[in-house]
Amino acid sequence: MAQEFLPDSTGSARPNSDAGEDDRETVQILIISSRDGVIETIHSLYAKEFAQVDEWSPPQPTKKPGKMVSILTRYRKLRPIKLPPRKSGS
């Protein structure tokens, strides 16, 4: 899965810094839950080789009491998406 994302401009295998390149789009993945829920989900995604634990931002409070948010930032190469033709309804 990690191969679908681009490394940052420093060549890091962890694409977390904003390189400001025109041919890339920022993709941000959010986890919003209790503090324990955020941490548990980050570790679960790490176990599935989705992202390293230290690639996520530290949990931050939200406007909702008891809810925290952590963000993972990745970058993808801009390219047209080829969608299959839509099926007409019957």
PDB file of N, CA, C and O in Angstrom, residues 12-62:
ATOM      1  N   SER A  12      12.799  10.798   1.680  1.00  0.00           N
ATOM      2  CA  SER A  12      12.415   9.989   2.821  1.00  0.00           C
ATOM      3  C   SER A  12      11.390   8.943   2.408  1.00  0.00           C
ATOM      4  O   SER A  12      10.529   9.200   1.582  1.00  0.00           O
ATOM      5  N   ALA A  13      11.509   7.765   2.989  1.00  0.00           N
ATOM      6  CA  ALA A  13      10.514   6.723   2.740  1.00  0.00           C
ATOM      7  C   ALA A  13       9.200   7.061   3.438  1.00  0.00           C
ATOM      8  O   ALA A  13       8.183   6.449   3.173  1.00  0.00           O
ATOM      9  N   ARG A  14       9.256   8.043   4.334  1.00  0.00           N
ATOM     10  CA  ARG A  14       8.067   8.470   5.055  1.00  0.00           C
ATOM     11  C   ARG A  14       7.623   9.826   4.511  1.00  0.00           C
ATOM     12  O   ARG A  14       8.159  10.858   4.893  1.00  0.00           O
ATOM     13  N   PRO A  15       6.643   9.824   3.613  1.00  0.00           N
ATOM     14  CA  PRO A  15       6.243  11.065   2.955  1.00  0.00           C
ATOM     15  C   PRO A  15       5.408  11.970   3.844  1.00  0.00           C
ATOM     16  O   PRO A  15       4.217  12.110   3.666  1.00  0.00           O
ATOM     17  N   ASN A  16       6.022  12.604   4.811  1.00  0.00           N
ATOM     18  CA  ASN A  16       5.281  13.433   5.757  1.00  0.00           C
ATOM     19  C   ASN A  16       5.514  14.921   5.611  1.00  0.00           C
ATOM     20  O   ASN A  16       4.811  15.701   6.205  1.00  0.00           O
ATOM     21  N   SER A  17       6.524  15.340   4.865  1.00  0.00           N
ATOM     22  CA  SER A  17       6.776  16.768   4.774  1.00  0.00           C
ATOM     23  C   SER A  17       6.213  17.330   3.479  1.00  0.00           C
ATOM     24  O   SER A  17       6.184  16.664   2.457  1.00  0.00           O
ATOM     25  N   ASP A  18       5.759  18.563   3.535  1.00  0.00           N
ATOM     26  CA  ASP A  18       5.182  19.227   2.374  1.00  0.00           C
ATOM     27  C   ASP A  18       6.303  19.740   1.493  1.00  0.00           C
ATOM     28  O   ASP A  18       6.981  20.688   1.835  1.00  0.00           O
ATOM     29  N   ALA A  19       6.481  19.119   0.344  1.00  0.00           N
ATOM     30  CA  ALA A  19       7.560  19.508  -0.547  1.00  0.00           C
ATOM     31  C   ALA A  19       7.120  20.584  -1.527  1.00  0.00           C
ATOM     32  O   ALA A  19       7.939  21.149  -2.233  1.00  0.00           O
ATOM     33  N   GLY A  20       5.849  20.868  -1.618  1.00  0.00           N
ATOM     34  CA  GLY A  20       5.350  21.914  -2.485  1.00  0.00           C
ATOM     35  C   GLY A  20       5.525  21.628  -3.965  1.00  0.00           C
ATOM     36  O   GLY A  20       5.648  22.543  -4.764  1.00  0.00           O
ATOM     37  N   GLU A  21       5.541  20.387  -4.355  1.00  0.00           N
ATOM     38  CA  GLU A  21       5.707  20.027  -5.759  1.00  0.00           C
ATOM     39  C   GLU A  21       4.359  20.088  -6.459  1.00  0.00           C
ATOM     40  O   GLU A  21       3.339  19.660  -5.927  1.00  0.00           O
ATOM     41  N   ASP A  22       4.360  20.618  -7.696  1.00  0.00           N
ATOM     42  CA  ASP A  22       3.122  20.830  -8.437  1.00  0.00           C
ATOM     43  C   ASP A  22       2.446  19.542  -8.893  1.00  0.00           C
ATOM     44  O   ASP A  22       1.254  19.546  -9.149  1.00  0.00           O
ATOM     45  N   ASP A  23       3.194  18.468  -9.034  1.00  0.00           N
ATOM     46  CA  ASP A  23       2.613  17.241  -9.559  1.00  0.00           C
ATOM     47  C   ASP A  23       2.127  16.294  -8.454  1.00  0.00           C
ATOM     48  O   ASP A  23       1.908  15.129  -8.692  1.00  0.00           O
ATOM     49  N   ARG A  24       1.984  16.845  -7.244  1.00  0.00           N
ATOM     50  CA  ARG A  24       1.539  16.017  -6.125  1.00  0.00           C
ATOM     51  C   ARG A  24       0.315  16.627  -5.456  1.00  0.00           C
ATOM     52  O   ARG A  24       0.119  17.836  -5.462  1.00  0.00           O
ATOM     53  N   GLU A  25      -0.456  15.766  -4.872  1.00  0.00           N
ATOM     54  CA  GLU A  25      -1.634  16.176  -4.112  1.00  0.00           C
ATOM     55  C   GLU A  25      -1.483  15.665  -2.691  1.00  0.00           C
ATOM     56  O   GLU A  25      -1.038  14.544  -2.470  1.00  0.00           O
ATOM     57  N   THR A  26      -1.852  16.502  -1.736  1.00  0.00           N
ATOM     58  CA  THR A  26      -1.824  16.090  -0.336  1.00  0.00           C
ATOM     59  C   THR A  26      -3.044  15.231  -0.039  1.00  0.00           C
ATOM     60  O   THR A  26      -4.153  15.569  -0.424  1.00  0.00           O
ATOM     61  N   VAL A  27      -2.815  14.125   0.648  1.00  0.00           N
ATOM     62  CA  VAL A  27      -3.889  13.252   1.110  1.00  0.00           C
ATOM     63  C   VAL A  27      -3.755  13.175   2.626  1.00  0.00           C
ATOM     64  O   VAL A  27      -2.705  12.809   3.135  1.00  0.00           O
ATOM     65  N   GLN A  28      -4.812  13.550   3.338  1.00  0.00           N
ATOM     66  CA  GLN A  28      -4.772  13.494   4.795  1.00  0.00           C
ATOM     67  C   GLN A  28      -5.811  12.495   5.292  1.00  0.00           C
ATOM     68  O   GLN A  28      -6.955  12.508   4.869  1.00  0.00           O
ATOM     69  N   ILE A  29      -5.361  11.645   6.192  1.00  0.00           N
ATOM     70  CA  ILE A  29      -6.207  10.611   6.781  1.00  0.00           C
ATOM     71  C   ILE A  29      -6.355  10.945   8.257  1.00  0.00           C
ATOM     72  O   ILE A  29      -5.356  11.125   8.954  1.00  0.00           O
ATOM     73  N   LEU A  30      -7.595  11.060   8.714  1.00  0.00           N
ATOM     74  CA  LEU A  30      -7.867  11.453  10.095  1.00  0.00           C
ATOM     75  C   LEU A  30      -8.439  10.292  10.890  1.00  0.00           C
ATOM     76  O   LEU A  30      -9.229   9.503  10.371  1.00  0.00           O
ATOM     77  N   ILE A  31      -8.033  10.217  12.151  1.00  0.00           N
ATOM     78  CA  ILE A  31      -8.655   9.317  13.119  1.00  0.00           C
ATOM     79  C   ILE A  31      -9.234  10.216  14.196  1.00  0.00           C
ATOM     80  O   ILE A  31      -8.510  11.013  14.803  1.00  0.00           O
ATOM     81  N   ILE A  32     -10.529  10.114  14.423  1.00  0.00           N
ATOM     82  CA  ILE A  32     -11.199  10.905  15.450  1.00  0.00           C
ATOM     83  C   ILE A  32     -11.897   9.935  16.386  1.00  0.00           C
ATOM     84  O   ILE A  32     -12.750   9.151  15.962  1.00  0.00           O
ATOM     85  N   SER A  33     -11.504   9.996  17.653  1.00  0.00           N
ATOM     86  CA  SER A  33     -12.054   9.076  18.651  1.00  0.00           C
ATOM     87  C   SER A  33     -11.597   9.559  20.026  1.00  0.00           C
ATOM     88  O   SER A  33     -11.027  10.636  20.154  1.00  0.00           O
ATOM     89  N   SER A  34     -11.840   8.722  21.024  1.00  0.00           N
ATOM     90  CA  SER A  34     -11.251   8.998  22.335  1.00  0.00           C
ATOM     91  C   SER A  34      -9.734   8.860  22.193  1.00  0.00           C
ATOM     92  O   SER A  34      -9.232   8.307  21.207  1.00  0.00           O
ATOM     93  N   ARG A  35      -8.970   9.339  23.155  1.00  0.00           N
ATOM     94  CA  ARG A  35      -7.512   9.228  23.092  1.00  0.00           C
ATOM     95  C   ARG A  35      -7.097   7.768  22.931  1.00  0.00           C
ATOM     96  O   ARG A  35      -6.255   7.435  22.089  1.00  0.00           O
ATOM     97  N   ASP A  36      -7.697   6.889  23.735  1.00  0.00           N
ATOM     98  CA  ASP A  36      -7.365   5.466  23.642  1.00  0.00           C
ATOM     99  C   ASP A  36      -7.749   4.902  22.277  1.00  0.00           C
ATOM    100  O   ASP A  36      -7.036   4.073  21.711  1.00  0.00           O
ATOM    101  N   GLY A  37      -8.887   5.336  21.746  1.00  0.00           N
ATOM    102  CA  GLY A  37      -9.337   4.861  20.433  1.00  0.00           C
ATOM    103  C   GLY A  37      -8.393   5.284  19.321  1.00  0.00           C
ATOM    104  O   GLY A  37      -8.099   4.504  18.404  1.00  0.00           O
ATOM    105  N   VAL A  38      -7.901   6.516  19.391  1.00  0.00           N
ATOM    106  CA  VAL A  38      -6.945   7.012  18.392  1.00  0.00           C
ATOM    107  C   VAL A  38      -5.661   6.191  18.461  1.00  0.00           C
ATOM    108  O   VAL A  38      -5.171   5.685  17.444  1.00  0.00           O
ATOM    109  N   ILE A  39      -5.126   6.027  19.650  1.00  0.00           N
ATOM    110  CA  ILE A  39      -3.863   5.293  19.812  1.00  0.00           C
ATOM    111  C   ILE A  39      -4.019   3.831  19.389  1.00  0.00           C
ATOM    112  O   ILE A  39      -3.166   3.281  18.684  1.00  0.00           O
ATOM    113  N   GLU A  40      -5.112   3.206  19.784  1.00  0.00           N
ATOM    114  CA  GLU A  40      -5.346   1.811  19.405  1.00  0.00           C
ATOM    115  C   GLU A  40      -5.451   1.658  17.888  1.00  0.00           C
ATOM    116  O   GLU A  40      -4.901   0.721  17.304  1.00  0.00           O
ATOM    117  N   THR A  41      -6.137   2.582  17.233  1.00  0.00           N
ATOM    118  CA  THR A  41      -6.298   2.516  15.779  1.00  0.00           C
ATOM    119  C   THR A  41      -4.965   2.725  15.069  1.00  0.00           C
ATOM    120  O   THR A  41      -4.653   2.020  14.103  1.00  0.00           O
ATOM    121  N   ILE A  42      -4.158   3.668  15.532  1.00  0.00           N
ATOM    122  CA  ILE A  42      -2.832   3.890  14.952  1.00  0.00           C
ATOM    123  C   ILE A  42      -1.993   2.618  15.049  1.00  0.00           C
ATOM    124  O   ILE A  42      -1.355   2.200  14.076  1.00  0.00           O
ATOM    125  N   HIS A  43      -2.022   1.961  16.192  1.00  0.00           N
ATOM    126  CA  HIS A  43      -1.244   0.724  16.370  1.00  0.00           C
ATOM    127  C   HIS A  43      -1.810  -0.414  15.528  1.00  0.00           C
ATOM    128  O   HIS A  43      -1.050  -1.240  14.991  1.00  0.00           O
ATOM    129  N   SER A  44      -3.121  -0.464  15.384  1.00  0.00           N
ATOM    130  CA  SER A  44      -3.744  -1.480  14.536  1.00  0.00           C
ATOM    131  C   SER A  44      -3.345  -1.282  13.071  1.00  0.00           C
ATOM    132  O   SER A  44      -3.030  -2.244  12.367  1.00  0.00           O
ATOM    133  N   LEU A  45      -3.345  -0.030  12.617  1.00  0.00           N
ATOM    134  CA  LEU A  45      -2.947   0.250  11.235  1.00  0.00           C
ATOM    135  C   LEU A  45      -1.461  -0.031  11.021  1.00  0.00           C
ATOM    136  O   LEU A  45      -1.054  -0.487   9.951  1.00  0.00           O
ATOM    137  N   TYR A  46      -0.647   0.206  12.044  1.00  0.00           N
ATOM    138  CA  TYR A  46       0.774  -0.139  11.974  1.00  0.00           C
ATOM    139  C   TYR A  46       0.937  -1.659  11.814  1.00  0.00           C
ATOM    140  O   TYR A  46       1.727  -2.122  10.981  1.00  0.00           O
ATOM    141  N   ALA A  47       0.182  -2.419  12.573  1.00  0.00           N
ATOM    142  CA  ALA A  47       0.262  -3.888  12.499  1.00  0.00           C
ATOM    143  C   ALA A  47      -0.130  -4.390  11.105  1.00  0.00           C
ATOM    144  O   ALA A  47       0.349  -5.435  10.664  1.00  0.00           O
ATOM    145  N   LYS A  48      -0.960  -3.619  10.397  1.00  0.00           N
ATOM    146  CA  LYS A  48      -1.377  -3.978   9.030  1.00  0.00           C
ATOM    147  C   LYS A  48      -0.468  -3.343   7.983  1.00  0.00           C
ATOM    148  O   LYS A  48      -0.777  -3.365   6.792  1.00  0.00           O
ATOM    149  N   GLU A  49       0.649  -2.764   8.438  1.00  0.00           N
ATOM    150  CA  GLU A  49       1.654  -2.135   7.591  1.00  0.00           C
ATOM    151  C   GLU A  49       1.100  -0.960   6.783  1.00  0.00           C
ATOM    152  O   GLU A  49       1.557  -0.657   5.683  1.00  0.00           O
ATOM    153  N   PHE A  50       0.119  -0.250   7.352  1.00  0.00           N
ATOM    154  CA  PHE A  50      -0.460   0.916   6.686  1.00  0.00           C
ATOM    155  C   PHE A  50       0.425   2.141   6.855  1.00  0.00           C
ATOM    156  O   PHE A  50       0.643   2.893   5.913  1.00  0.00           O
ATOM    157  N   ALA A  51       0.932   2.369   8.069  1.00  0.00           N
ATOM    158  CA  ALA A  51       1.793   3.523   8.346  1.00  0.00           C
ATOM    159  C   ALA A  51       2.560   3.285   9.636  1.00  0.00           C
ATOM    160  O   ALA A  51       2.097   2.553  10.515  1.00  0.00           O
ATOM    161  N   GLN A  52       3.724   3.902   9.733  1.00  0.00           N
ATOM    162  CA  GLN A  52       4.498   3.846  10.966  1.00  0.00           C
ATOM    163  C   GLN A  52       3.789   4.664  12.044  1.00  0.00           C
ATOM    164  O   GLN A  52       3.115   5.656  11.744  1.00  0.00           O
ATOM    165  N   VAL A  53       3.941   4.275  13.282  1.00  0.00           N
ATOM    166  CA  VAL A  53       3.298   4.971  14.390  1.00  0.00           C
ATOM    167  C   VAL A  53       3.729   6.435  14.433  1.00  0.00           C
ATOM    168  O   VAL A  53       2.902   7.334  14.628  1.00  0.00           O
ATOM    169  N   ASP A  54       5.017   6.700  14.203  1.00  0.00           N
ATOM    170  CA  ASP A  54       5.500   8.078  14.313  1.00  0.00           C
ATOM    171  C   ASP A  54       5.171   8.951  13.105  1.00  0.00           C
ATOM    172  O   ASP A  54       5.511  10.129  13.076  1.00  0.00           O
ATOM    173  N   GLU A  55       4.497   8.409  12.103  1.00  0.00           N
ATOM    174  CA  GLU A  55       4.051   9.211  10.965  1.00  0.00           C
ATOM    175  C   GLU A  55       2.773   9.991  11.291  1.00  0.00           C
ATOM    176  O   GLU A  55       2.454  10.951  10.591  1.00  0.00           O
ATOM    177  N   TRP A  56       2.055   9.579  12.308  1.00  0.00           N
ATOM    178  CA  TRP A  56       0.819  10.257  12.703  1.00  0.00           C
ATOM    179  C   TRP A  56       1.140  11.450  13.587  1.00  0.00           C
ATOM    180  O   TRP A  56       2.083  11.420  14.367  1.00  0.00           O
ATOM    181  N   SER A  57       0.322  12.485  13.490  1.00  0.00           N
ATOM    182  CA  SER A  57       0.489  13.623  14.393  1.00  0.00           C
ATOM    183  C   SER A  57       0.120  13.177  15.804  1.00  0.00           C
ATOM    184  O   SER A  57      -0.659  12.231  15.981  1.00  0.00           O
ATOM    185  N   PRO A  58       0.650  13.852  16.813  1.00  0.00           N
ATOM    186  CA  PRO A  58       0.213  13.544  18.182  1.00  0.00           C
ATOM    187  C   PRO A  58      -1.289  13.827  18.311  1.00  0.00           C
ATOM    188  O   PRO A  58      -1.791  14.762  17.688  1.00  0.00           O
ATOM    189  N   PRO A  59      -2.018  13.028  19.076  1.00  0.00           N
ATOM    190  CA  PRO A  59      -3.453  13.290  19.259  1.00  0.00           C
ATOM    191  C   PRO A  59      -3.683  14.696  19.821  1.00  0.00           C
ATOM    192  O   PRO A  59      -2.999  15.134  20.743  1.00  0.00           O
ATOM    193  N   GLN A  60      -4.626  15.394  19.201  1.00  0.00           N
ATOM    194  CA  GLN A  60      -4.976  16.754  19.603  1.00  0.00           C
ATOM    195  C   GLN A  60      -6.451  16.797  19.979  1.00  0.00           C
ATOM    196  O   GLN A  60      -7.270  16.101  19.378  1.00  0.00           O
ATOM    197  N   PRO A  61      -6.820  17.616  20.934  1.00  0.00           N
ATOM    198  CA  PRO A  61      -8.234  17.712  21.306  1.00  0.00           C
ATOM    199  C   PRO A  61      -9.062  18.338  20.178  1.00  0.00           C
ATOM    200  O   PRO A  61      -8.550  19.126  19.386  1.00  0.00           O
ATOM    201  N   THR A  62     -10.313  17.950  20.108  1.00  0.00           N
ATOM    202  CA  THR A  62     -11.255  18.536  19.160  1.00  0.00           C
ATOM    203  C   THR A  62     -12.233  19.414  19.949  1.00  0.00           C
ATOM    204  O   THR A  62     -12.123  19.527  21.171  1.00  0.00           O
TER     205      THR A  62
END
